[in-house]
PDB file of N, CA and C in Angstrom:
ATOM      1  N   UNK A   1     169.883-119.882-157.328  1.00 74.00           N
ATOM      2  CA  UNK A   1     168.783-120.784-157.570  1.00 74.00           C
ATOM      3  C   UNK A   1     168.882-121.957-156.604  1.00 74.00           C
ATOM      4  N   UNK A   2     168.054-122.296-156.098  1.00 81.00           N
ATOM      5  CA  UNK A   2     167.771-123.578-155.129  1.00 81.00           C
ATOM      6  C   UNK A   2     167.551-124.689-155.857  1.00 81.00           C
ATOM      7  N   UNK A   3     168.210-125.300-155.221  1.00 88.00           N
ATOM      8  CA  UNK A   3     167.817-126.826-156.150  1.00 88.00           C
ATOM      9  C   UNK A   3     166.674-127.215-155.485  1.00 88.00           C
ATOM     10  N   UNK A   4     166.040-128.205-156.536  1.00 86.00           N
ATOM     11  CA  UNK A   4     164.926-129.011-155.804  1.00 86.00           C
ATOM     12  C   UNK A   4     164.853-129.749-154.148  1.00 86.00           C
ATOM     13  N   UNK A   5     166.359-130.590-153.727  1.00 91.00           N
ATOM     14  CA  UNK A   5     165.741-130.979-152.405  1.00 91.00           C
ATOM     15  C   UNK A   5     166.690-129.915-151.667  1.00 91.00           C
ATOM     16  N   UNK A   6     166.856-128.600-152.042  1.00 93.00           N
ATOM     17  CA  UNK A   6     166.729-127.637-151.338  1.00 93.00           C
ATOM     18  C   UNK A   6     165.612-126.857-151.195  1.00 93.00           C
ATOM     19  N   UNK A   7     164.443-126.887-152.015  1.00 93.00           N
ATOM     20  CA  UNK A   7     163.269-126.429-151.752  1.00 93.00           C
ATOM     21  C   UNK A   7     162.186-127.730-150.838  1.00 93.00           C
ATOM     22  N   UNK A   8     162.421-129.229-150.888  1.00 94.00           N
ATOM     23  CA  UNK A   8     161.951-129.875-150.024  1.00 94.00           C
ATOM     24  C   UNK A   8     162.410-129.388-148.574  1.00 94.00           C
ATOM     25  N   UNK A   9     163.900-129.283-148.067  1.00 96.00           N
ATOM     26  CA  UNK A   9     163.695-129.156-147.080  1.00 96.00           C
ATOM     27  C   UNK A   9     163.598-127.924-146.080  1.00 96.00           C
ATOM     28  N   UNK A  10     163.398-126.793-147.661  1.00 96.00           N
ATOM     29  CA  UNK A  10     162.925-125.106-146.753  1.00 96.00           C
ATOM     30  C   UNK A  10     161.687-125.773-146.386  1.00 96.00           C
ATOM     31  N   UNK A  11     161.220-126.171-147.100  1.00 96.00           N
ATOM     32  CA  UNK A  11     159.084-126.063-146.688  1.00 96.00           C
ATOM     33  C   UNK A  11     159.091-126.972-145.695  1.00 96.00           C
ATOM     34  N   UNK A  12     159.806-128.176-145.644  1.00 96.00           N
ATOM     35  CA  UNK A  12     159.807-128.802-144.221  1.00 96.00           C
ATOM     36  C   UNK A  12     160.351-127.869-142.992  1.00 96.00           C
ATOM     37  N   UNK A  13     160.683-127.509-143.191  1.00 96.00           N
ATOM     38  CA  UNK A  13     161.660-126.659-141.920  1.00 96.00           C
ATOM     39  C   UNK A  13     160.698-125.605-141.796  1.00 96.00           C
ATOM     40  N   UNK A  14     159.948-124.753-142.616  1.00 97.00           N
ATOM     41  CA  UNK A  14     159.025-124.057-142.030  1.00 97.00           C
ATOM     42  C   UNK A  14     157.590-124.662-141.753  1.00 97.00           C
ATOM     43  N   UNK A  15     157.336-125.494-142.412  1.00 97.00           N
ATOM     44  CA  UNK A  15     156.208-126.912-141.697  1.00 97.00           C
ATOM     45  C   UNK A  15     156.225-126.430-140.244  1.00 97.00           C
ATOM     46  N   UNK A  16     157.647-127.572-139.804  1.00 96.00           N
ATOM     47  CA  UNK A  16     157.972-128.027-138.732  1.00 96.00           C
ATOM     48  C   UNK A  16     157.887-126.581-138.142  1.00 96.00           C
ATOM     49  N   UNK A  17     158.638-125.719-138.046  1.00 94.00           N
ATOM     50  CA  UNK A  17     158.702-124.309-137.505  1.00 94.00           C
ATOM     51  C   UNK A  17     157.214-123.633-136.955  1.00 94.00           C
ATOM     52  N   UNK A  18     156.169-123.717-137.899  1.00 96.00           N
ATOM     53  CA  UNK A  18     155.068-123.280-137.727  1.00 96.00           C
ATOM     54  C   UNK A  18     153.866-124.281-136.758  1.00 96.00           C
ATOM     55  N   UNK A  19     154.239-125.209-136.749  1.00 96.00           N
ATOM     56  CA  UNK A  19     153.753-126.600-136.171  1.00 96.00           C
ATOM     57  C   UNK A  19     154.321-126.291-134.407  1.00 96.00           C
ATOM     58  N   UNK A  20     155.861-126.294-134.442  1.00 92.00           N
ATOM     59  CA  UNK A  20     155.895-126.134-132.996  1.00 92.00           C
ATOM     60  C   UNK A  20     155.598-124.751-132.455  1.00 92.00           C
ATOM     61  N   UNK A  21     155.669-123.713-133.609  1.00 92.00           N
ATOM     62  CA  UNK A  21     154.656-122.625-132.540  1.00 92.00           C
ATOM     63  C   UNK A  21     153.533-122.579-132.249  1.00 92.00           C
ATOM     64  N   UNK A  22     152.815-123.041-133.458  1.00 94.00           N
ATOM     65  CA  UNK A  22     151.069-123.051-133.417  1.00 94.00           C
ATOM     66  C   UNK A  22     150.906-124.211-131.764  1.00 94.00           C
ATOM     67  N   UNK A  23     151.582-125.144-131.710  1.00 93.00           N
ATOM     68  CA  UNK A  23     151.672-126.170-130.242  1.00 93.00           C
ATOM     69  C   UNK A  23     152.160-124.995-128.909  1.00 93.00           C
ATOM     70  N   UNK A  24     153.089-124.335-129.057  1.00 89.00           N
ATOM     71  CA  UNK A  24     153.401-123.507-127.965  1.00 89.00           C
ATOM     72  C   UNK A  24     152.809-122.738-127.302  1.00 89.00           C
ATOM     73  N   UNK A  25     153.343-122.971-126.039  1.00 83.00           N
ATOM     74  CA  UNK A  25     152.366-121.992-124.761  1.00 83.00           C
ATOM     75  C   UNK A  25     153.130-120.619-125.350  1.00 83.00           C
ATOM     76  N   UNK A  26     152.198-119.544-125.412  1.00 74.00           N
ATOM     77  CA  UNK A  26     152.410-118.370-125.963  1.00 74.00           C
ATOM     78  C   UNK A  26     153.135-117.072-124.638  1.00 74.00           C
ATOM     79  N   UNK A  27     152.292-118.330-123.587  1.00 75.00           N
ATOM     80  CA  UNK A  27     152.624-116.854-122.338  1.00 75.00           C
ATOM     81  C   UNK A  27     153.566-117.787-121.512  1.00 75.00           C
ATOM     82  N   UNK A  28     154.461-118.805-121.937  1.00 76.00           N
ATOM     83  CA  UNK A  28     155.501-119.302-121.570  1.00 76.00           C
ATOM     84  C   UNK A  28     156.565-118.588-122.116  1.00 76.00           C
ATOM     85  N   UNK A  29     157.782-118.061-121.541  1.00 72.00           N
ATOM     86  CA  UNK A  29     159.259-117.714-121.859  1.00 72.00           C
ATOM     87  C   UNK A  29     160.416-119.088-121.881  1.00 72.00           C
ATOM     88  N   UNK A  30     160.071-119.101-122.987  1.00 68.00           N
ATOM     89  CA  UNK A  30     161.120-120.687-123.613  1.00 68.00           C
ATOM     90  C   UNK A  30     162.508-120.616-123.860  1.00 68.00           C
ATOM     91  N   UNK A  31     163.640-121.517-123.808  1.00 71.00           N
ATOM     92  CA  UNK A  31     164.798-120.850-124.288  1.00 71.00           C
ATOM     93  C   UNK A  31     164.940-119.807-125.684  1.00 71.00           C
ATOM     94  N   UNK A  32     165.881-119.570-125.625  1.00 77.00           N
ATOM     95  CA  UNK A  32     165.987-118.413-127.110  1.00 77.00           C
ATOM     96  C   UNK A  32     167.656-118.524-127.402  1.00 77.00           C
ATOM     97  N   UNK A  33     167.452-118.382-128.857  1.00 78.00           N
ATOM     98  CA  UNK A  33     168.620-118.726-129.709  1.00 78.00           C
ATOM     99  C   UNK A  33     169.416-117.321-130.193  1.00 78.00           C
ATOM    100  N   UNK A  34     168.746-116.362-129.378  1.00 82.00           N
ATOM    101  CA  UNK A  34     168.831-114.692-130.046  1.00 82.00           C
ATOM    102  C   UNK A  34     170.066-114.403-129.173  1.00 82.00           C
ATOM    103  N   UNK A  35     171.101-114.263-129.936  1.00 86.00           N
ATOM    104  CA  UNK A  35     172.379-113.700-129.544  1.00 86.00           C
ATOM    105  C   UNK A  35     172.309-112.537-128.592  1.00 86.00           C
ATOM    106  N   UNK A  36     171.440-111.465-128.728  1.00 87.00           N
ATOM    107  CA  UNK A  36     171.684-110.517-128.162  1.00 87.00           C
ATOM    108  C   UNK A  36     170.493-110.526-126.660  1.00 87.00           C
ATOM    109  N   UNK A  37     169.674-111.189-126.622  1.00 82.00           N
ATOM    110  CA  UNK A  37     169.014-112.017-125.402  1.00 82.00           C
ATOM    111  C   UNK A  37     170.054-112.920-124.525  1.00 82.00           C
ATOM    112  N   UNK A  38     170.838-113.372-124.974  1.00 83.00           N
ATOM    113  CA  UNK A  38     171.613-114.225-124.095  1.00 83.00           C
ATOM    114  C   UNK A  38     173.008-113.253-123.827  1.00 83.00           C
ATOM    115  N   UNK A  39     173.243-112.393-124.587  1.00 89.00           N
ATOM    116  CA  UNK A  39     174.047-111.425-123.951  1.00 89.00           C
ATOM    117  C   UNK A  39     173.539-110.513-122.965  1.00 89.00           C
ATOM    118  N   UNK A  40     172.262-110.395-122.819  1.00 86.00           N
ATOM    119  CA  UNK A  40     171.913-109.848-121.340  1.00 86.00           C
ATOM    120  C   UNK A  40     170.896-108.437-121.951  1.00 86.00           C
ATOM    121  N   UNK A  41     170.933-108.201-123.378  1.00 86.00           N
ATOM    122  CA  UNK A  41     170.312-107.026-123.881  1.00 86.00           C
ATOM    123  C   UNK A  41     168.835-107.016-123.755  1.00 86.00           C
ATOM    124  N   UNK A  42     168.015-106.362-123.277  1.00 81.00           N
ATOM    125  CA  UNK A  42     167.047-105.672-123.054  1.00 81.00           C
ATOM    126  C   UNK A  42     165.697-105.972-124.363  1.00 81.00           C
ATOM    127  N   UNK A  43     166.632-105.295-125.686  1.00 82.00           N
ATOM    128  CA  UNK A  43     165.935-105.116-126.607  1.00 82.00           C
ATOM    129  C   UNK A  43     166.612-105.646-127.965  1.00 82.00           C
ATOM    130  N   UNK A  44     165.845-106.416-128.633  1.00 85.00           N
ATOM    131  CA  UNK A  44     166.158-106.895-129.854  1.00 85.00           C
ATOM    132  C   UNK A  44     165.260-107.018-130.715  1.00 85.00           C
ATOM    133  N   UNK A  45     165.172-106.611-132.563  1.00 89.00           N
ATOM    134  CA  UNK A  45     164.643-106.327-133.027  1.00 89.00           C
ATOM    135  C   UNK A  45     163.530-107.097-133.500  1.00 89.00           C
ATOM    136  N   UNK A  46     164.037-108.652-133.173  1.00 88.00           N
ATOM    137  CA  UNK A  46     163.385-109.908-133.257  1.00 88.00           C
ATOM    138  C   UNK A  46     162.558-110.688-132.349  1.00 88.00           C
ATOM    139  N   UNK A  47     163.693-110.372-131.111  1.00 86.00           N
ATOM    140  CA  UNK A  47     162.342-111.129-129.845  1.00 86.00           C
ATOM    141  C   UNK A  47     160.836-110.826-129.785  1.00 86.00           C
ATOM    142  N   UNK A  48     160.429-111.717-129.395  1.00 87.00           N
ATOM    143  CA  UNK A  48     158.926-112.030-129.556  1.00 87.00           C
ATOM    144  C   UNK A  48     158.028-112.221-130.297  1.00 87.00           C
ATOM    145  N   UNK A  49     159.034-112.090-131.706  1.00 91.00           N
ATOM    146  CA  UNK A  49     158.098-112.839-133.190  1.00 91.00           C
ATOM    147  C   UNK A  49     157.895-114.044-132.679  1.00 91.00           C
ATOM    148  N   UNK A  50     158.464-115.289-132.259  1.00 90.00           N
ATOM    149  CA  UNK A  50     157.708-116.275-131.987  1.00 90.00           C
ATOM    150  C   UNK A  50     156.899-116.443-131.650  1.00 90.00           C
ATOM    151  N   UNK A  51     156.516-115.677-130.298  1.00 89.00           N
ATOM    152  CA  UNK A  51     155.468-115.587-129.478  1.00 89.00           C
ATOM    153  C   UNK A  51     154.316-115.173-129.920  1.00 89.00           C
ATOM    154  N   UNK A  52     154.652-113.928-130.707  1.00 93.00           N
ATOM    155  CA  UNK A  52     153.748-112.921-131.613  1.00 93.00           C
ATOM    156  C   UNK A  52     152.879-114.357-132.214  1.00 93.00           C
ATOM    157  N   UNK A  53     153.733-114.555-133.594  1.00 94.00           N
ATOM    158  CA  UNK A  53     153.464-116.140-134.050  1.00 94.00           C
ATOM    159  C   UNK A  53     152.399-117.021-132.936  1.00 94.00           C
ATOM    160  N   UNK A  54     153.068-117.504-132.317  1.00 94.00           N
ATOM    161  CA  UNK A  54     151.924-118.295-131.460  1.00 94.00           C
ATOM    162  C   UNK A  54     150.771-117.836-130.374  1.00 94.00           C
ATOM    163  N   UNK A  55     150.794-116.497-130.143  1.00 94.00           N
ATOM    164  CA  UNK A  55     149.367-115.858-129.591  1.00 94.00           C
ATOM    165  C   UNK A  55     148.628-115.842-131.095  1.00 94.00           C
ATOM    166  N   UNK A  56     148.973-115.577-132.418  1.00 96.00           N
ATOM    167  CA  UNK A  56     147.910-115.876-133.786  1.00 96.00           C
ATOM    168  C   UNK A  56     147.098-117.254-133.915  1.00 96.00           C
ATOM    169  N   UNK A  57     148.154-118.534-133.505  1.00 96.00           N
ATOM    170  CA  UNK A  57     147.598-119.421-133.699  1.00 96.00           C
ATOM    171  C   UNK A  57     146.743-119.827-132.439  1.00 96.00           C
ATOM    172  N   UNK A  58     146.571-119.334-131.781  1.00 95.00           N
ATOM    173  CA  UNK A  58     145.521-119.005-130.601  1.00 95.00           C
ATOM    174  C   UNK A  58     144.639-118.455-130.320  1.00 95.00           C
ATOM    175  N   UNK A  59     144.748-117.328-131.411  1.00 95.00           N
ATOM    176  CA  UNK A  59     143.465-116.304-131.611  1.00 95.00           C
ATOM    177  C   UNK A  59     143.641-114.973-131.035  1.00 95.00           C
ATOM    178  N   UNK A  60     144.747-114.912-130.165  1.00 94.00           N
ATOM    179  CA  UNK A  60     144.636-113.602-129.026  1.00 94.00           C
ATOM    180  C   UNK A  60     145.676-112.763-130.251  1.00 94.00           C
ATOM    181  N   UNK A  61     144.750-112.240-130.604  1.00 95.00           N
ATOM    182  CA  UNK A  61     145.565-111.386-131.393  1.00 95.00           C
ATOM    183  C   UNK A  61     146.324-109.747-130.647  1.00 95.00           C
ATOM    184  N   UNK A  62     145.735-109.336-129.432  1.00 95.00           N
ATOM    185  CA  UNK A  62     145.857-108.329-129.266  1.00 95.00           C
ATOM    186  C   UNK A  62     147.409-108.307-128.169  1.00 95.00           C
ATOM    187  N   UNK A  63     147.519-110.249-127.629  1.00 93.00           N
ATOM    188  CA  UNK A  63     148.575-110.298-126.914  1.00 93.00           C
ATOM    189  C   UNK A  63     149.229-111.138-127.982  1.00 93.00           C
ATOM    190  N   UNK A  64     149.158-111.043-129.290  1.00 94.00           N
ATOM    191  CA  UNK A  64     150.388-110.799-130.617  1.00 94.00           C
ATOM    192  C   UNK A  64     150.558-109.819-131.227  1.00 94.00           C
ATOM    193  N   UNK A  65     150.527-108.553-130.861  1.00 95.00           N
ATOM    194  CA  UNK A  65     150.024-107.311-131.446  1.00 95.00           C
ATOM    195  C   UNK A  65     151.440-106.605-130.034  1.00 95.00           C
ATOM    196  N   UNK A  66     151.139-107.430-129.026  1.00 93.00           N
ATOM    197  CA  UNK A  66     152.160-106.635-127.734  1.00 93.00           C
ATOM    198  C   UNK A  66     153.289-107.498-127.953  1.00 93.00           C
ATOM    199  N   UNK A  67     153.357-108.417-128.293  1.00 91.00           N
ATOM    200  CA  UNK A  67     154.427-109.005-128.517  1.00 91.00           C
ATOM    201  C   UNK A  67     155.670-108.763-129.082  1.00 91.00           C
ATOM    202  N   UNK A  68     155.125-108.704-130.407  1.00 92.00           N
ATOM    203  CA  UNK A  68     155.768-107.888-131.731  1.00 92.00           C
ATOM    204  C   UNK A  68     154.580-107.527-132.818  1.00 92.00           C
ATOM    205  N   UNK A  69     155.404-106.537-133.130  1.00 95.00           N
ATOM    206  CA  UNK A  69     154.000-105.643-134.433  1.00 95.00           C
ATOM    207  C   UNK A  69     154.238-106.219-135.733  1.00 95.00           C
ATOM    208  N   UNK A  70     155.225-107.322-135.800  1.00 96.00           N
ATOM    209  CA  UNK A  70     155.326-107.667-137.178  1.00 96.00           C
ATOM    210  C   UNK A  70     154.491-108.917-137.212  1.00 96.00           C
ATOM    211  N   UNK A  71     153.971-109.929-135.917  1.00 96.00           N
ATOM    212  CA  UNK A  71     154.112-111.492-136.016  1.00 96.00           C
ATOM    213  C   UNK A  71     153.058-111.651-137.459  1.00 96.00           C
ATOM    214  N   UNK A  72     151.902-110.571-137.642  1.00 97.00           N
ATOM    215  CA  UNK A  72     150.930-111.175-138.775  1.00 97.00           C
ATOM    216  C   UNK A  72     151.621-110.893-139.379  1.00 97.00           C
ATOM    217  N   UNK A  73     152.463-110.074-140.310  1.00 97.00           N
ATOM    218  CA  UNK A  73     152.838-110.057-141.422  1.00 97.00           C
ATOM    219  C   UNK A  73     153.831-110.999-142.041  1.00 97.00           C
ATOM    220  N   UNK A  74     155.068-111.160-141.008  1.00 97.00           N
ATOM    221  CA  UNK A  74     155.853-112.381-140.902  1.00 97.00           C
ATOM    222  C   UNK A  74     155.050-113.830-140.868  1.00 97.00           C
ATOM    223  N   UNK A  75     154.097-113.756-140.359  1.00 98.00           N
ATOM    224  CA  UNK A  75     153.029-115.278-140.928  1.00 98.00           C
ATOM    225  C   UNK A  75     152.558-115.298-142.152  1.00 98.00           C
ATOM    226  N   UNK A  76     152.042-114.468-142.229  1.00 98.00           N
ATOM    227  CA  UNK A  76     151.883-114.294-143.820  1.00 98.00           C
ATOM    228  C   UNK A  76     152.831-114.294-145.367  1.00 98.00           C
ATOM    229  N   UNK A  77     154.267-113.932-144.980  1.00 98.00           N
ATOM    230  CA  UNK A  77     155.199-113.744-145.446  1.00 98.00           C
ATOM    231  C   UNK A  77     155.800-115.145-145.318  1.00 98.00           C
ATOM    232  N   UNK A  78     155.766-115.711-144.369  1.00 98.00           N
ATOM    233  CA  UNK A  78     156.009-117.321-144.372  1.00 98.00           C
ATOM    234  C   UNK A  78     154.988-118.456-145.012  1.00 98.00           C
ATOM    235  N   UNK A  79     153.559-118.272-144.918  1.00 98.00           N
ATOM    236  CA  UNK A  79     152.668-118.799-145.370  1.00 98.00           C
ATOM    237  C   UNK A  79     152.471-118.770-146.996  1.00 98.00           C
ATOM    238  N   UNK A  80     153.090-117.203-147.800  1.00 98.00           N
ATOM    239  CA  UNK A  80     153.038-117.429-148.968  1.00 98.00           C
ATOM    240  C   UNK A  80     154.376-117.822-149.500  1.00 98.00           C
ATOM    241  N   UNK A  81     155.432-118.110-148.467  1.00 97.00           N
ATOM    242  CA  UNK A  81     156.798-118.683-148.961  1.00 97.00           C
ATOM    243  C   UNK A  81     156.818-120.264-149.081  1.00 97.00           C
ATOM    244  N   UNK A  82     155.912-121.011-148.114  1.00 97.00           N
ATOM    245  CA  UNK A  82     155.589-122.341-148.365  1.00 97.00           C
ATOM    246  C   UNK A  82     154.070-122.229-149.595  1.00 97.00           C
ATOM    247  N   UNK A  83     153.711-121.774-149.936  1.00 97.00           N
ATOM    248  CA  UNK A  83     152.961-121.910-151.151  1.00 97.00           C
ATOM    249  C   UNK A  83     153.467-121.773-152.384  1.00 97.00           C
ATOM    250  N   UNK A  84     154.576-120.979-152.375  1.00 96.00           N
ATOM    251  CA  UNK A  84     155.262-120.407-153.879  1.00 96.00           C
ATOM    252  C   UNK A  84     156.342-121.766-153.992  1.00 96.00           C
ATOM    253  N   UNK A  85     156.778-122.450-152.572  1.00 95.00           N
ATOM    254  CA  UNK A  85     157.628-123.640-153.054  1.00 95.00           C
ATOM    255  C   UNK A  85     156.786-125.254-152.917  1.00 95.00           C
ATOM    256  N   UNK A  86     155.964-125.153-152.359  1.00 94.00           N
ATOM    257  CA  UNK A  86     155.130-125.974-152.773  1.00 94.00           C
ATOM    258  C   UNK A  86     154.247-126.428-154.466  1.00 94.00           C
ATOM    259  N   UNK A  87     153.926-124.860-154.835  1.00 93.00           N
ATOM    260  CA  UNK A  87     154.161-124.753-156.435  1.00 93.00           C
ATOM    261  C   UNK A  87     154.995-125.008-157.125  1.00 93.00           C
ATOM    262  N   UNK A  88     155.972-124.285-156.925  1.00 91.00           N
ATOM    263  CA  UNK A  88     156.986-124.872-157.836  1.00 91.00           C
ATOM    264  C   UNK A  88     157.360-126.631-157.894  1.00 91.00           C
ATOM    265  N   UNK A  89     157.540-127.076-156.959  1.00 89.00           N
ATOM    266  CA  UNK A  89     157.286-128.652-156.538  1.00 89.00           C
ATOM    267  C   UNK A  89     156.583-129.125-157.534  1.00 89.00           C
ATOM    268  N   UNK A  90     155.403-129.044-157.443  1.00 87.00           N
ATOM    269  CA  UNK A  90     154.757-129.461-158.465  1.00 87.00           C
ATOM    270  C   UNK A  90     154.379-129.334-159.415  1.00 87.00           C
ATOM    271  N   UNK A  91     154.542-127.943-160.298  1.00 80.00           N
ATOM    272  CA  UNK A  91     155.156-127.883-161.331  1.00 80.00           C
ATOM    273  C   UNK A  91     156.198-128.541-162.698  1.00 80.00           C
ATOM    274  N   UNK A  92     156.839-128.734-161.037  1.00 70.00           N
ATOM    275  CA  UNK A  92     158.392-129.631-161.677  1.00 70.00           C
ATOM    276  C   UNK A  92     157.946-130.978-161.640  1.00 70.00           C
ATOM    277  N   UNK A  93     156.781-131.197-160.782  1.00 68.00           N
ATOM    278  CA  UNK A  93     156.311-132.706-160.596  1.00 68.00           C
ATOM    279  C   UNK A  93     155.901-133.624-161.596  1.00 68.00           C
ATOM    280  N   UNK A  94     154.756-132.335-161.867  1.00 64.00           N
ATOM    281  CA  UNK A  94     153.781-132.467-163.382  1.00 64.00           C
ATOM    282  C   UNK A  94     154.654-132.468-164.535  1.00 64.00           C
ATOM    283  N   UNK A  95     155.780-132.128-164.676  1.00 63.00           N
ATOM    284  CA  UNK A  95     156.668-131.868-166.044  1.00 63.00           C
ATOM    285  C   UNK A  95     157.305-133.130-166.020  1.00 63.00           C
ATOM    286  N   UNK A  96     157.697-133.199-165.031  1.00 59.00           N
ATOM    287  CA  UNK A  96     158.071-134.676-164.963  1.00 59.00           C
ATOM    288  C   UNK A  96     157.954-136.148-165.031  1.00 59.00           C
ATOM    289  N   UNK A  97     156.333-136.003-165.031  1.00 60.00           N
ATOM    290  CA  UNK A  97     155.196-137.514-164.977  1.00 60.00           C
ATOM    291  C   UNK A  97     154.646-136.646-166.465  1.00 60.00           C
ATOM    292  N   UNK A  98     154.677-135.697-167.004  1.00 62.00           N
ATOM    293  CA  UNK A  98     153.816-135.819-168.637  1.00 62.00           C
ATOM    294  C   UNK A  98     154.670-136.009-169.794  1.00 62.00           C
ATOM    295  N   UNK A  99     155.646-136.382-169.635  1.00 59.00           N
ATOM    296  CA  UNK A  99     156.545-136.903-170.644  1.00 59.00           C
ATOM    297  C   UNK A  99     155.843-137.519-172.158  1.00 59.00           C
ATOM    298  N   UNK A 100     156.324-137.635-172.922  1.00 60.00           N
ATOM    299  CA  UNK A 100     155.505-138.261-174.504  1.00 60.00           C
ATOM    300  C   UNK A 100     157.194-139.320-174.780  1.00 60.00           C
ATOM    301  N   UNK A 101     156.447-140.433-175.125  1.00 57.00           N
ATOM    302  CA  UNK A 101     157.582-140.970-175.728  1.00 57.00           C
ATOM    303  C   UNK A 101     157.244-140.429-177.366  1.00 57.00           C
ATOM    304  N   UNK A 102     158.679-140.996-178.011  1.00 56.00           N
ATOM    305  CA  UNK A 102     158.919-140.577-179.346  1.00 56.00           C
ATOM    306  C   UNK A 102     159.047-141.605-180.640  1.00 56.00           C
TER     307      UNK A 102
END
């Protein structure tokens, strides 16, 4: 179970995450944090979800489609992961401000 300002700072971190791709040049090659890219490998199962990711927030869907075949679903899969903790947030918010004294 996550505690509460462990669910503040997933949804910030994918905020922020989705913010600097939706900003990113899509047909720029940026550094990369992918272990097996910086070992010199060819192919990894992950490269180019970012990119994927940021040709969506651009519209070119068909050069996020060549990118990687997952980037819509992984947006989507991220988009309803900041909604389900954004709910809960406030959930816990509302329980918290409707108190009854006794």
């Amino acid at each position: 179970m996550i505690s509460r300002a462990g669910k503040y700072v997933e949804v910030v971190f994918w905020v922020l995450a989705l913010t600097l791709l939706a900003t990113a040049n899509p047909h720029e090659h940026h550094f990369t944090l992918c272990p097996l890219a910086n070992l010199g490998f060819d192919w990894c199962p992950g490269c180019g979800l970012g990119r994927s990711i940021t040709a969506i927030f651009h519209a070119d869907f068909g050069a996020s489609f060549r990118q990687h075949w997952f980037g819509l679903p992984a947006l989507l899969i991220i988009l309803y992961r900041i909604y389900q903790l954004c709910k809960q947030l406030i959930i816990k918010q509302k329980k918290y401000f409707n108190y009854k004294e006794v």
